[in-house]
Amino acid sequence: MSALVAQAEGEDPLRALRAVVALRREVDQREEVLVRRARNRGVSWAAIAMILGVSRQAVHKKYGGRRREA
């Protein structure tokens, strides 16, 4: 991820944009894993939503339909 951050801060705007897109994808995937992990450990939707700065309904809608893994 640090290599993508460096590219996103580079002088070439197209390369930087590609890096931002890749970073966004990686961050979204990481967030999903962490939300699933939190839910598997019994963390409430409300607590997760507060950390993410969204409503409980929004986080549940985004991640609630996904199957839980141990």
XYZ file of C-alpha atoms in Angstrom:
70
model
C 0.000 0.000 0.000
C 2.879 2.366 0.706
C 4.047 2.035 -2.909
C 0.577 3.108 -4.083
C 0.627 6.089 -1.724
C 3.987 7.149 -3.167
C 2.610 6.851 -6.712
C -0.501 8.836 -5.727
C 1.769 11.654 -4.562
C 3.881 11.567 -7.720
C 4.145 14.125 -10.481
C 2.468 12.066 -13.223
C -1.268 12.782 -12.818
C -2.480 9.697 -14.696
C -0.225 7.372 -12.725
C -1.330 9.123 -9.528
C -5.004 8.658 -10.418
C -4.467 4.964 -11.139
C -2.788 4.635 -7.765
C -5.701 6.394 -6.027
C -8.172 4.007 -7.657
C -6.101 1.025 -6.526
C -5.774 2.472 -3.015
C -9.526 3.010 -2.768
C -10.115 -0.598 -3.799
C -7.628 -1.893 -1.221
C -9.044 0.274 1.562
C -12.605 -0.829 0.751
C -11.561 -4.491 0.865
C -9.727 -3.982 4.148
C -12.734 -2.201 5.657
C -14.978 -5.094 4.677
C -12.648 -7.618 6.324
C -12.441 -5.549 9.501
C -16.208 -5.052 9.722
C -16.722 -8.800 9.297
C -14.080 -9.510 11.937
C -15.703 -7.052 14.351
C -19.142 -8.601 13.814
C -17.734 -12.103 14.330
C -16.409 -10.897 17.687
C -19.823 -9.571 18.695
C -19.317 -5.862 18.025
C -22.657 -4.134 17.387
C -23.610 -2.458 14.132
C -24.013 0.772 16.125
C -20.411 0.656 17.390
C -19.054 -0.110 13.918
C -21.157 2.688 12.418
C -19.880 5.188 14.986
C -16.251 4.344 14.131
C -16.962 4.630 10.388
C -18.879 7.897 10.834
C -22.081 6.613 9.247
C -25.495 5.535 10.481
C -26.112 2.050 11.803
C -28.542 1.543 8.934
C -25.932 2.548 6.355
C -23.281 0.159 7.655
C -25.802 -2.656 8.008
C -27.053 -2.081 4.473
C -23.502 -2.111 3.099
C -22.226 -5.128 5.066
C -25.219 -6.773 6.728
C -26.172 -9.028 3.853
C -22.750 -10.606 3.688
C -22.253 -14.014 5.196
C -20.311 -14.132 8.409
C -17.111 -16.147 8.551
C -15.278 -17.353 11.613
